[in-house]
Structure formats: C-alpha cells, structure tokens
Amino acid sequence: MKDLQKLAALSLAALRDNGADMAACLVSETATQEFTAETEGLNLLRTLFDDSASLTGYAGGRKGSSSVNRLEDSALRSAAETAMASAAASLPDDAWELAQEGGGVLTYGAVECDLERLFLRTQELIDAVHAQHPTVTVSQVIALHSVSHTVYANSYGVVYQITSGCYEFSLEVSGHEGDKTSSLNYSGILVNDLERPVLEQGSMLQTVRDAEALIDPPALTGKQVGTVVLSPGFLGEMLSEAAELFTGDDGMINGTALWKDKLGQQVADPAITFGSRPLDSRIVGGDRVTDEGYPAEDYTIVDHGVLKQMTLSRYGANKTGLPPAGNSELHLVMEPGDKPLADIIRGIDYGILAGYFSGGQPGSSGDFSGVAKNSYLIDHGVLKPISEVMVSGNLAEMLNHVVAISRETQCDGDSVLPWAAFDGITISGS
C-alpha cells in the first residue's frame, strides 16, 4: 500500500509552492474484487486497482481544483499547477472555508472480503431467478467487494485516515415469452455483510417480478389526474430533487429556491419526515467527513412537514448566513407511515404504481414531466400491468398532497425509504 499521508503532504506542499494560501487534498487507493456473470453463468473474476487524487487550492479567495488518477509525485505536482492555474482564472470570493481542527483514523464497513461467500451468494442469486421466475433472463450480474484507503488533509493540519469497504451487487434482467419481451430492468444494492440472500434485499425481487409481469403490457390511453404511488427509488429521486432545488447552494445563493425563506415553516404534508443520515447503521459507506474537512453528522431536512435544515455546504452557508448541512452527500432516510402498501393500493380508485422515473430535472419552480417506467394501473384497488406512461406535476405541490405513506421501507444501502402515494398528478397514456 502506498504512503498516502506522504502523498497528501506532497500535494499540499505543491499547492503552496504554486501560490496557495489555503489548500486541501483527498488521496485514495481502492482495490476491487469482482465477479461478472452473464446469461450463461459466471464467466469472469478480476481484481482492479484504482488510484485517485483531488487537489484544491485557494489564493486571495480564488479557488481552483484538479483531479488525477495517478499518485506519482510528478502527477500530483502537475495537478497542483493545474489547480492553481484554475484558481488564477476565477473570481475572488471570501466565502470559501476549510476546517481548522479535527482529524483522526476512521475504519468502517466490510474492509475484509469473503471471496468464497461472495461467489456463493452470486451463484445463489442467479439460480434463484432461474428457478423461481422461468420467464426471466438474467442478462448480467456484477458482484464485487471494494476497500478504499483515503487520506484527507488540509493546510490547517487537519488529517483524516479513512478505511472503508463494502459489497455491491447489480442485476440486469428482462422477461421473455415467445416473441414478446419486457424492457431491460436494473437493480443494485450495497451491503456490509453477506448474511442474507441478495434477492431478498433492496428492490432486487421487485425488479425480477416487474420483468416477469411487464412482458408486452397494454398501453394506457387518455389523460387523467389521479394518484401516483411512488416506489422507494422513485420517491428518493423526487426528494433528492426537492432538496437540491429548494434548499441547495445554487438556488439559495441565486435566490430561486422555493423554500429560501421557509426555514422553520410548513413546506410539506405533516406525514413527511426525512433527512440525510450517513451514520445510520443501514447506510453503507456513508461519508464521514464533509468536503471542507468537518466530521459528517446526520441531520433532518423536513420534520413532519416543517423545513428544519437547508442542504447548504459551508460555502453556501457563508454566502446566505444560514447554518450549513451536517454532511456533503445525501443519504436519504424517510420515516415510514402506519399503513401497509397493499391497503394503500386497495384504497385507490384510479392511479398508477410507478417503479422509476425517466425525465429531466424539474425546473426551479418544481414543475416536472417524464416517463414512469415499470408501472401498473391501479383500477379500484387492483393492479394491472401497463406500458410506460407520462406523469407530470409540481414537486412542491406534490409534497403537500400525501394520500398515504407505507409502513414498509426498502433499503438499498444508500437510502431507506417507504412507498408514498400522492394525488393531483397528471397521468397521460398514448
């Protein structure tokens, strides 16, 4: 293993030599052991090594950054030159900030690989799909274990040595029946151990079931306003968009964020409580250090509909005068409801159950429009497979029109989310 602390110190020195009066770097090496399986079965085992470094320098309030995928001294010195050349071309801004104290040694996750068990769980996944869902073809499975050694260091003497590891599984499947076929479906999970069958976790099983059920489904016709039940994956995408658009750096600094003056006020239905929780035991590989070198903390964004915290970086906080968020990456955890998903569906006269969303980012107003894939019509409480449909609405309004939130949650290692039903959504068929 390389001496990452020495390389981090070299990077900081190179940034200073090129004129930086404040600097930070992240130096990392990752080892990955990966199984790949395609239709015919397991066909590849390989070990991959990845080195990377990110250097950021500041001079007179001007910021510049550069990244490289080599850790040789010459590559780091070149990256420092590039970062400071970028800084020289930028505008000065006194809102940039780095942590001036802290640091330590952090180790978490699955840092050792059980390669034999990884192989067995991968083969078990393929066998289970074939045995239980004969109309479903496994196009590809990728199963891997990765461990990363990272050093964060800045010019104030803050140094973190971080070691983390995890297992990751991704599955691609499609349904086939005669000359009819479903679209290619994908699911993935992150886990810290191999105690449970892969098919039982995250959205793996639902993805397989969708591939089976959505072989040549009928098209929905017409256009109607109804209720949409969002899968955890779909819901997570909408919550992430809301957090970024309505509370993030860009919208808050330029004044376009819909919730810019709503801190401490009701912005969503009282049934909604969610936040970013990298330290939650169910989250795999959540960040432990912010981009500025502060220890990461869990925080709540919306509590029973009330906006509690903006998702601001330290820079964004300094620009707006509001408190910074507790971490730099969104690891969403939403509180469940008290109603089983089956009961929610039974109570809906007209709507759809939507698997995931394919469309552009909502505008600053919150308006969204896109394709709901892996969808089912809800007709008086009964699910009926349908082909892709368009859904449109306004994100801010949607969050204030909750029909129900499920008791069940789904964890994929990156988030823990329920199913949620919202009304007032426009559903458009062919």
GROMACS .gro file of C-alpha atoms in nm:
model
  430
    1MET     CA    1   0.000   0.000   0.000
    2LYS     CA    2   0.125   0.348  -0.085
    3ASP     CA    3   0.214   0.601   0.184
    4LEU     CA    4  -0.096   0.813   0.134
    5GLN     CA    5  -0.010   1.054   0.414
    6LYS     CA    6   0.321   1.130   0.247
    7LEU     CA    7   0.148   1.180  -0.087
    8ALA     CA    8  -0.111   1.410   0.073
    9ALA     CA    9   0.166   1.616   0.232
   10LEU     CA   10   0.342   1.636  -0.106
   11SER     CA   11   0.017   1.755  -0.267
   12LEU     CA   12  -0.033   2.030  -0.011
   13ALA     CA   13   0.328   2.142  -0.047
   14ALA     CA   14   0.292   2.153  -0.427
   15LEU     CA   15  -0.022   2.367  -0.394
   16ARG     CA   16   0.161   2.605  -0.160
   17ASP     CA   17   0.459   2.620  -0.396
   18ASN     CA   18   0.219   2.729  -0.670
   19GLY     CA   19   0.078   3.013  -0.462
   20ALA     CA   20  -0.198   2.862  -0.248
   21ASP     CA   21  -0.264   3.033   0.085
   22MET     CA   22  -0.523   2.766   0.175
   23ALA     CA   23  -0.535   2.410   0.039
   24ALA     CA   24  -0.691   2.066   0.072
   25CYS     CA   25  -0.646   1.728  -0.090
   26LEU     CA   26  -0.804   1.384  -0.098
   27VAL     CA   27  -0.574   1.096  -0.191
   28SER     CA   28  -0.717   0.747  -0.231
   29GLU     CA   29  -0.641   0.394  -0.345
   30THR     CA   30  -0.911   0.130  -0.396
   31ALA     CA   31  -0.889  -0.244  -0.452
   32THR     CA   32  -1.190  -0.423  -0.603
   33GLN     CA   33  -1.254  -0.794  -0.647
   34GLU     CA   34  -1.532  -0.851  -0.899
   35PHE     CA   35  -1.736  -1.141  -1.029
   36THR     CA   36  -1.925  -1.096  -1.355
   37ALA     CA   37  -2.197  -1.329  -1.478
   38GLU     CA   38  -2.395  -1.317  -1.800
   39THR     CA   39  -2.669  -1.534  -1.943
   40GLU     CA   40  -2.455  -1.847  -1.950
   41GLY     CA   41  -2.337  -1.806  -1.587
   42LEU     CA   42  -2.032  -1.680  -1.400
   43ASN     CA   43  -1.759  -1.604  -1.651
   44LEU     CA   44  -1.512  -1.358  -1.502
   45LEU     CA   45  -1.321  -1.291  -1.182
   46ARG     CA   46  -1.084  -0.998  -1.176
   47THR     CA   47  -0.907  -0.770  -0.932
   48LEU     CA   48  -0.898  -0.399  -1.009
   49PHE     CA   49  -0.686  -0.125  -0.857
   50ASP     CA   50  -0.775   0.241  -0.875
   51ASP     CA   51  -0.571   0.540  -0.756
   52SER     CA   52  -0.705   0.893  -0.745
   53ALA     CA   53  -0.629   1.234  -0.602
   54SER     CA   54  -0.826   1.556  -0.585
   55LEU     CA   55  -0.640   1.880  -0.511
   56THR     CA   56  -0.798   2.216  -0.428
   57GLY     CA   57  -0.611   2.540  -0.374
   58TYR     CA   58  -0.714   2.892  -0.280
   59ALA     CA   59  -0.522   3.213  -0.337
   60GLY     CA   60  -0.666   3.552  -0.243
   61GLY     CA   61  -1.014   3.399  -0.226
   62ARG     CA   62  -0.982   3.241  -0.569
   63LYS     CA   63  -1.047   2.866  -0.584
   64GLY     CA   64  -0.917   2.607  -0.828
   65SER     CA   65  -0.933   2.227  -0.836
   66SER     CA   66  -0.783   1.939  -1.029
   67SER     CA   67  -0.810   1.559  -1.021
   68VAL     CA   68  -0.577   1.282  -1.138
   69ASN     CA   69  -0.590   0.902  -1.143
   70ARG     CA   70  -0.220   0.851  -1.075
   71LEU     CA   71  -0.033   0.900  -0.749
   72GLU     CA   72   0.319   0.952  -0.879
   73ASP     CA   73   0.494   1.263  -0.747
   74SER     CA   74   0.505   1.419  -1.094
   75ALA     CA   75   0.130   1.367  -1.147
   76LEU     CA   76   0.047   1.531  -0.813
   77ARG     CA   77   0.273   1.828  -0.881
   78SER     CA   78   0.115   1.870  -1.225
   79ALA     CA   79  -0.231   1.856  -1.067
   80ALA     CA   80  -0.130   2.127  -0.820
   81GLU     CA   81  -0.014   2.351  -1.107
   82THR     CA   82  -0.344   2.293  -1.289
   83ALA     CA   83  -0.549   2.367  -0.977
   84MET     CA   84  -0.372   2.696  -0.911
   85ALA     CA   85  -0.392   2.799  -1.278
   86SER     CA   86  -0.766   2.742  -1.248
   87ALA     CA   87  -0.774   2.950  -0.929
   88ALA     CA   88  -0.594   3.236  -1.101
   89ALA     CA   89  -0.869   3.245  -1.365
   90SER     CA   90  -1.156   3.251  -1.114
   91LEU     CA   91  -1.318   3.540  -0.930
   92PRO     CA   92  -1.228   3.610  -0.566
   93ASP     CA   93  -1.482   3.509  -0.303
   94ASP     CA   94  -1.435   3.530   0.073
   95ALA     CA   95  -1.700   3.262   0.148
   96TRP     CA   96  -1.470   2.962   0.097
   97GLU     CA   97  -1.391   2.774   0.416
   98LEU     CA   98  -1.194   2.472   0.539
   99ALA     CA   99  -1.197   2.303   0.879
  100GLN     CA  100  -0.923   2.433   1.111
  101GLU     CA  101  -0.934   2.148   1.362
  102GLY     CA  102  -1.023   1.781   1.375
  103GLY     CA  103  -0.894   1.468   1.208
  104GLY     CA  104  -0.837   1.110   1.312
  105VAL     CA  105  -0.842   0.749   1.200
  106LEU     CA  106  -1.175   0.610   1.076
  107THR     CA  107  -1.246   0.250   0.979
  108TYR     CA  108  -1.593   0.121   0.889
  109GLY     CA  109  -1.782  -0.123   0.669
  110ALA     CA  110  -1.665  -0.456   0.530
  111VAL     CA  111  -1.293  -0.397   0.496
  112GLU     CA  112  -1.214  -0.768   0.451
  113CYS     CA  113  -1.353  -0.970   0.159
  114ASP     CA  114  -1.505  -1.317   0.198
  115LEU     CA  115  -1.446  -1.413  -0.165
  116GLU     CA  116  -1.585  -1.765  -0.138
  117ARG     CA  117  -1.911  -1.646   0.015
  118LEU     CA  118  -1.935  -1.366  -0.240
  119PHE     CA  119  -1.917  -1.628  -0.513
  120LEU     CA  120  -2.180  -1.846  -0.343
  121ARG     CA  121  -2.423  -1.555  -0.295
  122THR     CA  122  -2.379  -1.456  -0.659
  123GLN     CA  123  -2.448  -1.808  -0.784
  124GLU     CA  124  -2.743  -1.834  -0.545
  125LEU     CA  125  -2.892  -1.515  -0.691
  126ILE     CA  126  -2.870  -1.645  -1.048
  127ASP     CA  127  -3.008  -1.986  -0.953
  128ALA     CA  128  -3.300  -1.834  -0.759
  129VAL     CA  129  -3.407  -1.614  -1.051
  130HIS     CA  130  -3.394  -1.908  -1.293
  131ALA     CA  131  -3.581  -2.144  -1.059
  132GLN     CA  132  -3.850  -1.908  -0.931
  133HIS     CA  133  -3.903  -1.694  -1.242
  134PRO     CA  134  -3.850  -1.911  -1.552
  135THR     CA  135  -3.965  -1.640  -1.795
  136VAL     CA  136  -3.694  -1.403  -1.670
  137THR     CA  137  -3.348  -1.395  -1.828
  138VAL     CA  138  -3.051  -1.275  -1.627
  139SER     CA  139  -2.861  -1.052  -1.869
  140GLN     CA  140  -2.585  -0.964  -1.627
  141VAL     CA  141  -2.487  -0.982  -1.262
  142ILE     CA  142  -2.192  -0.793  -1.122
  143ALA     CA  143  -2.089  -0.879  -0.767
  144LEU     CA  144  -1.792  -0.708  -0.608
  145HIS     CA  145  -1.611  -0.615  -0.292
  146SER     CA  146  -1.416  -0.293  -0.271
  147VAL     CA  147  -1.197  -0.147   0.002
  148SER     CA  148  -1.066   0.208  -0.008
  149HIS     CA  149  -0.785   0.373   0.182
  150THR     CA  150  -0.817   0.750   0.178
  151VAL     CA  151  -0.636   1.043   0.334
  152TYR     CA  152  -0.798   1.385   0.357
  153ALA     CA  153  -0.560   1.664   0.453
  154ASN     CA  154  -0.570   2.041   0.451
  155SER     CA  155  -0.332   2.328   0.514
  156TYR     CA  156  -0.461   2.381   0.869
  157GLY     CA  157  -0.318   2.048   0.977
  158VAL     CA  158  -0.645   1.853   0.966
  159VAL     CA  159  -0.575   1.494   0.857
  160TYR     CA  160  -0.818   1.202   0.832
  161GLN     CA  161  -0.708   0.848   0.755
  162ILE     CA  162  -1.015   0.661   0.633
  163THR     CA  163  -1.054   0.293   0.551
  164SER     CA  164  -1.391   0.166   0.431
  165GLY     CA  165  -1.525  -0.131   0.242
  166CYS     CA  166  -1.847  -0.286   0.117
  167TYR     CA  167  -2.003  -0.544  -0.111
  168GLU     CA  168  -2.205  -0.438  -0.414
  169PHE     CA  169  -2.445  -0.635  -0.634
  170SER     CA  170  -2.608  -0.520  -0.957
  171LEU     CA  171  -2.863  -0.719  -1.156
  172GLU     CA  172  -2.997  -0.675  -1.510
  173VAL     CA  173  -3.293  -0.886  -1.619
  174SER     CA  174  -3.563  -0.898  -1.885
  175GLY     CA  175  -3.877  -1.106  -1.932
  176HIS     CA  176  -3.934  -1.330  -2.233
  177GLU     CA  177  -4.239  -1.522  -2.350
  178GLY     CA  178  -4.236  -1.642  -2.711
  179ASP     CA  179  -4.156  -1.340  -2.926
  180LYS     CA  180  -4.268  -1.099  -2.654
  181THR     CA  181  -4.024  -0.933  -2.421
  182SER     CA  182  -4.006  -0.676  -2.143
  183SER     CA  183  -3.757  -0.392  -2.131
  184LEU     CA  184  -3.427  -0.439  -1.954
  185ASN     CA  185  -3.467  -0.386  -1.580
  186TYR     CA  186  -3.190  -0.299  -1.336
  187SER     CA  187  -3.144  -0.311  -0.958
  188GLY     CA  188  -2.848  -0.266  -0.727
  189ILE     CA  189  -2.762  -0.284  -0.357
  190LEU     CA  190  -2.473  -0.207  -0.123
  191VAL     CA  191  -2.423  -0.429   0.182
  192ASN     CA  192  -2.174  -0.463   0.466
  193ASP     CA  193  -2.215  -0.839   0.503
  194LEU     CA  194  -2.333  -1.148   0.315
  195GLU     CA  195  -2.573  -1.282   0.578
  196ARG     CA  196  -2.889  -1.256   0.367
  197PRO     CA  197  -2.971  -1.378   0.015
  198VAL     CA  198  -2.924  -1.099  -0.237
  199LEU     CA  199  -3.267  -1.146  -0.395
  200GLU     CA  200  -3.433  -1.058  -0.063
  201GLN     CA  201  -3.272  -0.715  -0.040
  202GLY     CA  202  -3.342  -0.372  -0.183
  203SER     CA  203  -3.555  -0.376  -0.498
  204MET     CA  204  -3.396  -0.695  -0.635
  205LEU     CA  205  -3.703  -0.917  -0.611
  206GLN     CA  206  -3.941  -0.645  -0.732
  207THR     CA  207  -3.720  -0.586  -1.035
  208VAL     CA  208  -3.741  -0.954  -1.126
  209ARG     CA  209  -4.117  -0.957  -1.073
  210ASP     CA  210  -4.157  -0.650  -1.293
  211ALA     CA  211  -3.959  -0.815  -1.571
  212GLU     CA  212  -4.198  -1.109  -1.549
  213ALA     CA  213  -4.522  -0.910  -1.523
  214LEU     CA  214  -4.444  -0.644  -1.782
  215ILE     CA  215  -4.391  -0.867  -2.084
  216ASP     CA  216  -4.582  -0.685  -2.361
  217PRO     CA  217  -4.825  -0.499  -2.130
  218PRO     CA  218  -5.116  -0.300  -2.277
  219ALA     CA  219  -5.086   0.076  -2.324
  220LEU     CA  220  -5.282   0.317  -2.110
  221THR     CA  221  -5.496   0.558  -2.313
  222GLY     CA  222  -5.620   0.904  -2.234
  223LYS     CA  223  -5.518   1.167  -1.981
  224GLN     CA  224  -5.643   1.198  -1.627
  225VAL     CA  225  -5.548   1.345  -1.292
  226GLY     CA  226  -5.505   1.070  -1.034
  227THR     CA  227  -5.299   0.922  -0.755
  228VAL     CA  228  -4.946   0.802  -0.811
  229VAL     CA  229  -4.781   0.558  -0.571
  230LEU     CA  230  -4.408   0.613  -0.592
  231SER     CA  231  -4.169   0.326  -0.533
  232PRO     CA  232  -3.885   0.398  -0.287
  233GLY     CA  233  -3.647   0.454  -0.579
  234PHE     CA  234  -3.883   0.699  -0.749
  235LEU     CA  235  -3.955   0.872  -0.418
  236GLY     CA  236  -3.584   0.904  -0.344
  237GLU     CA  237  -3.527   1.075  -0.677
  238MET     CA  238  -3.806   1.325  -0.609
  239LEU     CA  239  -3.686   1.401  -0.255
  240SER     CA  240  -3.330   1.449  -0.382
  241GLU     CA  241  -3.453   1.691  -0.646
  242ALA     CA  242  -3.656   1.883  -0.387
  243ALA     CA  243  -3.360   1.907  -0.152
  244GLU     CA  244  -3.128   2.030  -0.425
  245LEU     CA  245  -3.367   2.271  -0.595
  246PHE     CA  246  -3.541   2.415  -0.291
  247THR     CA  247  -3.263   2.413  -0.028
  248GLY     CA  248  -2.927   2.362  -0.206
  249ASP     CA  249  -2.639   2.601  -0.272
  250ASP     CA  250  -2.732   2.711  -0.625
  251GLY     CA  251  -3.094   2.802  -0.562
  252MET     CA  252  -3.029   2.955  -0.222
  253ILE     CA  253  -2.741   3.172  -0.343
  254ASN     CA  254  -2.913   3.296  -0.660
  255GLY     CA  255  -3.248   3.336  -0.484
  256THR     CA  256  -3.453   3.096  -0.699
  257ALA     CA  257  -3.506   2.830  -0.428
  258LEU     CA  258  -3.878   2.800  -0.350
  259TRP     CA  259  -3.806   2.736   0.017
  260LYS     CA  260  -3.543   3.008   0.061
  261ASP     CA  261  -3.748   3.192   0.326
  262LYS     CA  262  -3.925   2.888   0.471
  263LEU     CA  263  -3.687   2.767   0.742
  264GLY     CA  264  -3.899   2.668   1.043
  265GLN     CA  265  -4.218   2.678   0.836
  266GLN     CA  266  -4.451   2.415   0.693
  267VAL     CA  267  -4.341   2.322   0.340
  268ALA     CA  268  -4.483   1.969   0.306
  269ASP     CA  269  -4.756   1.743   0.436
  270PRO     CA  270  -4.718   1.669   0.811
  271ALA     CA  271  -4.677   1.299   0.722
  272ILE     CA  272  -4.336   1.372   0.566
  273THR     CA  273  -4.017   1.349   0.771
  274PHE     CA  274  -3.683   1.286   0.601
  275GLY     CA  275  -3.318   1.372   0.627
  276SER     CA  276  -2.966   1.279   0.527
  277ARG     CA  277  -2.820   1.014   0.760
  278PRO     CA  278  -2.479   0.876   0.656
  279LEU     CA  279  -2.420   0.744   1.009
  280ASP     CA  280  -2.739   0.533   1.013
  281SER     CA  281  -2.644   0.168   1.058
  282ARG     CA  282  -2.845   0.076   0.746
  283ILE     CA  283  -2.647   0.311   0.522
  284VAL     CA  284  -2.340   0.154   0.362
  285GLY     CA  285  -2.034   0.369   0.301
  286GLY     CA  286  -2.190   0.695   0.411
  287ASP     CA  287  -1.948   0.987   0.417
  288ARG     CA  288  -1.768   1.051   0.745
  289VAL     CA  289  -1.601   1.379   0.651
  290THR     CA  290  -1.753   1.675   0.468
  291ASP     CA  291  -1.595   1.829   0.161
  292GLU     CA  292  -1.449   2.101   0.384
  293GLY     CA  293  -1.295   1.861   0.637
  294TYR     CA  294  -1.557   1.867   0.913
  295PRO     CA  295  -1.690   1.545   1.073
  296ALA     CA  296  -2.010   1.437   0.895
  297GLU     CA  297  -2.330   1.436   1.101
  298ASP     CA  298  -2.686   1.314   1.045
  299TYR     CA  299  -2.945   1.586   1.003
  300THR     CA  300  -3.317   1.626   0.935
  301ILE     CA  301  -3.431   1.828   0.635
  302VAL     CA  302  -3.808   1.816   0.684
  303ASP     CA  303  -3.971   1.716   1.014
  304HIS     CA  304  -4.346   1.647   1.000
  305GLY     CA  305  -4.367   1.883   0.706
  306VAL     CA  306  -4.162   2.163   0.867
  307LEU     CA  307  -3.838   2.268   0.699
  308LYS     CA  308  -3.562   2.223   0.956
  309GLN     CA  309  -3.238   2.249   0.760
  310MET     CA  310  -3.113   2.364   0.422
  311THR     CA  311  -2.871   2.135   0.236
  312LEU     CA  312  -2.600   2.400   0.225
  313SER     CA  313  -2.227   2.348   0.205
  314ARG     CA  314  -2.007   2.566   0.424
  315TYR     CA  315  -1.961   2.792   0.123
  316GLY     CA  316  -2.337   2.814   0.070
  317ALA     CA  317  -2.392   2.878   0.439
  318ASN     CA  318  -2.139   3.161   0.441
  319LYS     CA  319  -2.300   3.315   0.131
  320THR     CA  320  -2.651   3.303   0.277
  321GLY     CA  321  -2.591   3.342   0.650
  322LEU     CA  322  -2.777   3.018   0.725
  323PRO     CA  323  -2.648   2.707   0.906
  324PRO     CA  324  -2.455   2.451   0.698
  325ALA     CA  325  -2.580   2.095   0.646
  326GLY     CA  326  -2.427   1.819   0.854
  327ASN     CA  327  -2.282   1.628   0.560
  328SER     CA  328  -2.193   1.671   0.194
  329GLU     CA  329  -2.376   1.374   0.039
  330LEU     CA  330  -2.747   1.295   0.052
  331HIS     CA  331  -2.814   0.957   0.213
  332LEU     CA  332  -3.190   0.979   0.241
  333VAL     CA  333  -3.383   0.820   0.525
  334MET     CA  334  -3.757   0.886   0.543
  335GLU     CA  335  -3.984   0.790   0.829
  336PRO     CA  336  -4.244   0.527   0.730
  337GLY     CA  337  -4.619   0.557   0.770
  338ASP     CA  338  -4.854   0.324   0.952
  339LYS     CA  339  -5.041   0.167   0.659
  340PRO     CA  340  -4.941  -0.149   0.467
  341LEU     CA  341  -4.870  -0.088   0.098
  342ALA     CA  342  -5.140  -0.338   0.000
  343ASP     CA  343  -5.401  -0.140   0.193
  344ILE     CA  344  -5.290   0.186   0.031
  345ILE     CA  345  -5.332   0.034  -0.315
  346ARG     CA  346  -5.671  -0.115  -0.227
  347GLY     CA  347  -5.795   0.230  -0.127
  348ILE     CA  348  -5.716   0.398  -0.460
  349ASP     CA  349  -5.989   0.419  -0.725
  350TYR     CA  350  -5.767   0.544  -1.009
  351GLY     CA  351  -5.393   0.589  -1.030
  352ILE     CA  352  -5.068   0.413  -1.102
  353LEU     CA  353  -4.793   0.237  -0.909
  354ALA     CA  354  -4.472   0.378  -1.060
  355GLY     CA  355  -4.141   0.194  -1.046
  356TYR     CA  356  -3.898   0.462  -1.153
  357PHE     CA  357  -3.881   0.796  -1.330
  358SER     CA  358  -3.710   0.883  -1.657
  359GLY     CA  359  -3.706   1.251  -1.732
  360GLY     CA  360  -3.520   1.576  -1.697
  361GLN     CA  361  -3.454   1.762  -1.376
  362PRO     CA  362  -3.753   1.967  -1.255
  363GLY     CA  363  -3.728   2.340  -1.314
  364SER     CA  364  -3.671   2.589  -1.033
  365SER     CA  365  -4.050   2.618  -0.998
  366GLY     CA  366  -4.070   2.244  -0.924
  367ASP     CA  367  -4.256   2.150  -1.241
  368PHE     CA  368  -4.169   1.801  -1.361
  369SER     CA  369  -4.265   1.579  -1.651
  370GLY     CA  370  -4.131   1.242  -1.756
  371VAL     CA  371  -4.192   0.874  -1.812
  372ALA     CA  372  -4.298   0.644  -1.529
  373LYS     CA  373  -4.143   0.307  -1.605
  374ASN     CA  374  -4.222  -0.035  -1.456
  375SER     CA  375  -4.574   0.089  -1.392
  376TYR     CA  376  -4.908  -0.065  -1.302
  377LEU     CA  377  -5.254   0.084  -1.337
  378ILE     CA  378  -5.449   0.095  -1.010
  379ASP     CA  379  -5.813   0.034  -1.103
  380HIS     CA  380  -6.037   0.037  -0.794
  381GLY     CA  381  -5.763  -0.113  -0.583
  382VAL     CA  382  -5.648  -0.373  -0.838
  383LEU     CA  383  -5.304  -0.365  -1.003
  384LYS     CA  384  -5.289  -0.414  -1.381
  385PRO     CA  385  -4.960  -0.409  -1.576
  386ILE     CA  386  -4.931  -0.126  -1.829
  387SER     CA  387  -4.661   0.006  -2.058
  388GLU     CA  388  -4.478   0.329  -1.991
  389VAL     CA  389  -4.689   0.637  -1.911
  390MET     CA  390  -4.617   1.006  -1.875
  391VAL     CA  391  -4.656   1.173  -1.538
  392SER     CA  392  -4.640   1.545  -1.469
  393GLY     CA  393  -4.700   1.778  -1.181
  394ASN     CA  394  -4.529   2.019  -0.947
  395LEU     CA  395  -4.286   1.883  -0.691
  396ALA     CA  396  -4.358   2.139  -0.419
  397GLU     CA  397  -4.734   2.090  -0.455
  398MET     CA  398  -4.699   1.712  -0.468
  399LEU     CA  399  -4.523   1.705  -0.130
  400ASN     CA  400  -4.829   1.876   0.017
  401HIS     CA  401  -5.075   1.621  -0.123
  402VAL     CA  402  -4.990   1.296   0.054
  403VAL     CA  403  -5.252   1.024   0.035
  404ALA     CA  404  -5.057   0.773   0.243
  405ILE     CA  405  -4.706   0.654   0.326
  406SER     CA  406  -4.637   0.284   0.361
  407ARG     CA  407  -4.538   0.102   0.676
  408GLU     CA  408  -4.283  -0.095   0.475
  409THR     CA  409  -3.948   0.055   0.381
  410GLN     CA  410  -3.684  -0.051   0.132
  411CYS     CA  411  -3.311  -0.026   0.198
  412ASP     CA  412  -3.057  -0.042  -0.085
  413GLY     CA  413  -2.759   0.055   0.128
  414ASP     CA  414  -2.767   0.416   0.011
  415SER     CA  415  -3.115   0.510   0.133
  416VAL     CA  416  -3.403   0.383   0.346
  417LEU     CA  417  -3.738   0.486   0.201
  418PRO     CA  418  -4.106   0.382   0.203
  419TRP     CA  419  -4.362   0.382  -0.075
  420ALA     CA  420  -4.564   0.705  -0.086
  421ALA     CA  421  -4.892   0.793  -0.259
  422PHE     CA  422  -4.962   1.146  -0.382
  423ASP     CA  423  -5.272   1.278  -0.556
  424GLY     CA  424  -5.315   1.555  -0.811
  425ILE     CA  425  -5.066   1.406  -1.058
  426THR     CA  426  -5.145   1.413  -1.430
  427ILE     CA  427  -5.123   1.065  -1.585
  428SER     CA  428  -5.104   1.052  -1.965
  429GLY     CA  429  -5.125   0.740  -2.179
  430SER     CA  430  -5.079   0.702  -2.551
   0.00000   0.00000   0.00000
